[in-house]
Amino acid sequence: MSKSRILPFLILLMVISSCDDNQIFDQYQSLPKYWNKDSVKTFSFVAPDTINSYNLYVNLRNNNDYKYSNLMLIVEMDYPNGKAVKDTLEYRMANPQGEFLGTGFTDVKENKLWYKGYEEPFVFSESGKYTVGIQQAMRENGQVSGITNLEGITDVGFRIERTK
């Protein structure tokens, strides 16, 4: 087979293999050099339905400038009819040896962190537009005030998947 025929075949194969049938919503927002404690990253979407269950994730990309083994977040979900649910969540970002968890071959690691759907199935109870806000809530050990500018998180995302 000639090179002119192999290239389109390889591109088509990559496109087909990269499709994700479970994905409903997947969006990222890049951060500047740091994530300010007052900066809330918001994601808006329309509920796919009110019957099926879904898995919801906070997605993060971090690099070697991140100097902590955990991450504290405040995640708020605003429902279409005015209800709001706010959670304070803690995620492990590194193993005991200090190696970052997540996937990636370079110094950037991608983390897919459970938000809803892991303990019990999550079903959108209302139809309409939802908004999810994600804010960092990191603190140094023994300190009351939070870390004003958290370094090392490069992107924040939100993802909804169909359950398998």
PDB file of N, CA and C in Angstrom, residues 25-31 41-43 58-61 109-112 154-159:
ATOM      1  N   PHE A  25     -21.092  15.289  28.415  1.00  0.00           N
ATOM      2  CA  PHE A  25     -20.553  16.647  28.536  1.00  0.00           C
ATOM      3  C   PHE A  25     -19.117  16.528  29.003  1.00  0.00           C
ATOM      4  N   ASP A  26     -18.210  17.281  28.390  1.00  0.00           N
ATOM      5  CA  ASP A  26     -16.805  17.265  28.788  1.00  0.00           C
ATOM      6  C   ASP A  26     -16.196  18.598  28.374  1.00  0.00           C
ATOM      7  N   GLN A  27     -15.871  19.422  29.364  1.00  0.00           N
ATOM      8  CA  GLN A  27     -15.370  20.754  29.071  1.00  0.00           C
ATOM      9  C   GLN A  27     -14.288  21.123  30.074  1.00  0.00           C
ATOM     10  N   TYR A  28     -13.263  21.811  29.591  1.00  0.00           N
ATOM     11  CA  TYR A  28     -12.156  22.285  30.431  1.00  0.00           C
ATOM     12  C   TYR A  28     -12.053  23.800  30.356  1.00  0.00           C
ATOM     13  N   GLN A  29     -11.494  24.382  31.417  1.00  0.00           N
ATOM     14  CA  GLN A  29     -11.119  25.790  31.425  1.00  0.00           C
ATOM     15  C   GLN A  29      -9.677  25.881  31.908  1.00  0.00           C
ATOM     16  N   SER A  30      -8.863  26.586  31.155  1.00  0.00           N
ATOM     17  CA  SER A  30      -7.458  26.753  31.520  1.00  0.00           C
ATOM     18  C   SER A  30      -7.311  27.799  32.610  1.00  0.00           C
ATOM     19  N   LEU A  31      -6.286  27.613  33.407  1.00  0.00           N
ATOM     20  CA  LEU A  31      -5.963  28.564  34.476  1.00  0.00           C
ATOM     21  C   LEU A  31      -4.694  29.307  34.106  1.00  0.00           C
ATOM     22  N   LYS A  41     -14.573  28.259  38.750  1.00  0.00           N
ATOM     23  CA  LYS A  41     -14.720  27.815  37.361  1.00  0.00           C
ATOM     24  C   LYS A  41     -16.116  27.228  37.213  1.00  0.00           C
ATOM     25  N   THR A  42     -16.909  27.777  36.298  1.00  0.00           N
ATOM     26  CA  THR A  42     -18.301  27.353  36.157  1.00  0.00           C
ATOM     27  C   THR A  42     -18.528  26.648  34.828  1.00  0.00           C
ATOM     28  N   PHE A  43     -19.396  25.656  34.891  1.00  0.00           N
ATOM     29  CA  PHE A  43     -19.758  24.850  33.728  1.00  0.00           C
ATOM     30  C   PHE A  43     -21.278  24.734  33.704  1.00  0.00           C
ATOM     31  N   VAL A  58     -15.053  15.683  38.287  1.00  0.00           N
ATOM     32  CA  VAL A  58     -14.230  16.884  38.201  1.00  0.00           C
ATOM     33  C   VAL A  58     -12.931  16.422  37.550  1.00  0.00           C
ATOM     34  N   ASN A  59     -12.550  17.064  36.468  1.00  0.00           N
ATOM     35  CA  ASN A  59     -11.303  16.730  35.787  1.00  0.00           C
ATOM     36  C   ASN A  59     -10.281  17.825  36.043  1.00  0.00           C
ATOM     37  N   LEU A  60      -9.069  17.417  36.349  1.00  0.00           N
ATOM     38  CA  LEU A  60      -7.993  18.371  36.618  1.00  0.00           C
ATOM     39  C   LEU A  60      -6.733  17.953  35.900  1.00  0.00           C
ATOM     40  N   ARG A  61      -5.986  18.939  35.464  1.00  0.00           N
ATOM     41  CA  ARG A  61      -4.641  18.697  34.956  1.00  0.00           C
ATOM     42  C   ARG A  61      -3.688  19.457  35.873  1.00  0.00           C
ATOM     43  N   LYS A 109      -0.211  15.762  34.465  1.00  0.00           N
ATOM     44  CA  LYS A 109      -1.037  14.595  34.791  1.00  0.00           C
ATOM     45  C   LYS A 109      -2.508  14.987  34.720  1.00  0.00           C
ATOM     46  N   GLU A 110      -3.294  14.105  34.173  1.00  0.00           N
ATOM     47  CA  GLU A 110      -4.733  14.333  34.077  1.00  0.00           C
ATOM     48  C   GLU A 110      -5.431  13.444  35.098  1.00  0.00           C
ATOM     49  N   ASN A 111      -6.310  14.060  35.886  1.00  0.00           N
ATOM     50  CA  ASN A 111      -7.014  13.361  36.953  1.00  0.00           C
ATOM     51  C   ASN A 111      -8.511  13.421  36.704  1.00  0.00           C
ATOM     52  N   LYS A 112      -9.143  12.272  36.727  1.00  0.00           N
ATOM     53  CA  LYS A 112     -10.594  12.146  36.590  1.00  0.00           C
ATOM     54  C   LYS A 112     -11.116  11.792  37.975  1.00  0.00           C
ATOM     55  N   THR A 154      -3.309  23.329  36.066  1.00  0.00           N
ATOM     56  CA  THR A 154      -3.299  24.045  34.792  1.00  0.00           C
ATOM     57  C   THR A 154      -4.679  24.147  34.150  1.00  0.00           C
ATOM     58  N   ASP A 155      -5.538  23.153  34.398  1.00  0.00           N
ATOM     59  CA  ASP A 155      -6.872  23.131  33.794  1.00  0.00           C
ATOM     60  C   ASP A 155      -7.861  22.503  34.757  1.00  0.00           C
ATOM     61  N   VAL A 156      -9.086  23.001  34.732  1.00  0.00           N
ATOM     62  CA  VAL A 156     -10.182  22.455  35.524  1.00  0.00           C
ATOM     63  C   VAL A 156     -11.292  22.099  34.558  1.00  0.00           C
ATOM     64  N   GLY A 157     -11.866  20.912  34.742  1.00  0.00           N
ATOM     65  CA  GLY A 157     -12.930  20.484  33.840  1.00  0.00           C
ATOM     66  C   GLY A 157     -14.057  19.791  34.572  1.00  0.00           C
ATOM     67  N   PHE A 158     -15.123  19.586  33.831  1.00  0.00           N
ATOM     68  CA  PHE A 158     -16.286  18.872  34.353  1.00  0.00           C
ATOM     69  C   PHE A 158     -16.757  17.917  33.277  1.00  0.00           C
ATOM     70  N   ARG A 159     -17.129  16.701  33.693  1.00  0.00           N
ATOM     71  CA  ARG A 159     -17.508  15.657  32.731  1.00  0.00           C
ATOM     72  C   ARG A 159     -18.729  14.895  33.235  1.00  0.00           C
TER      73      ARG A 159
END
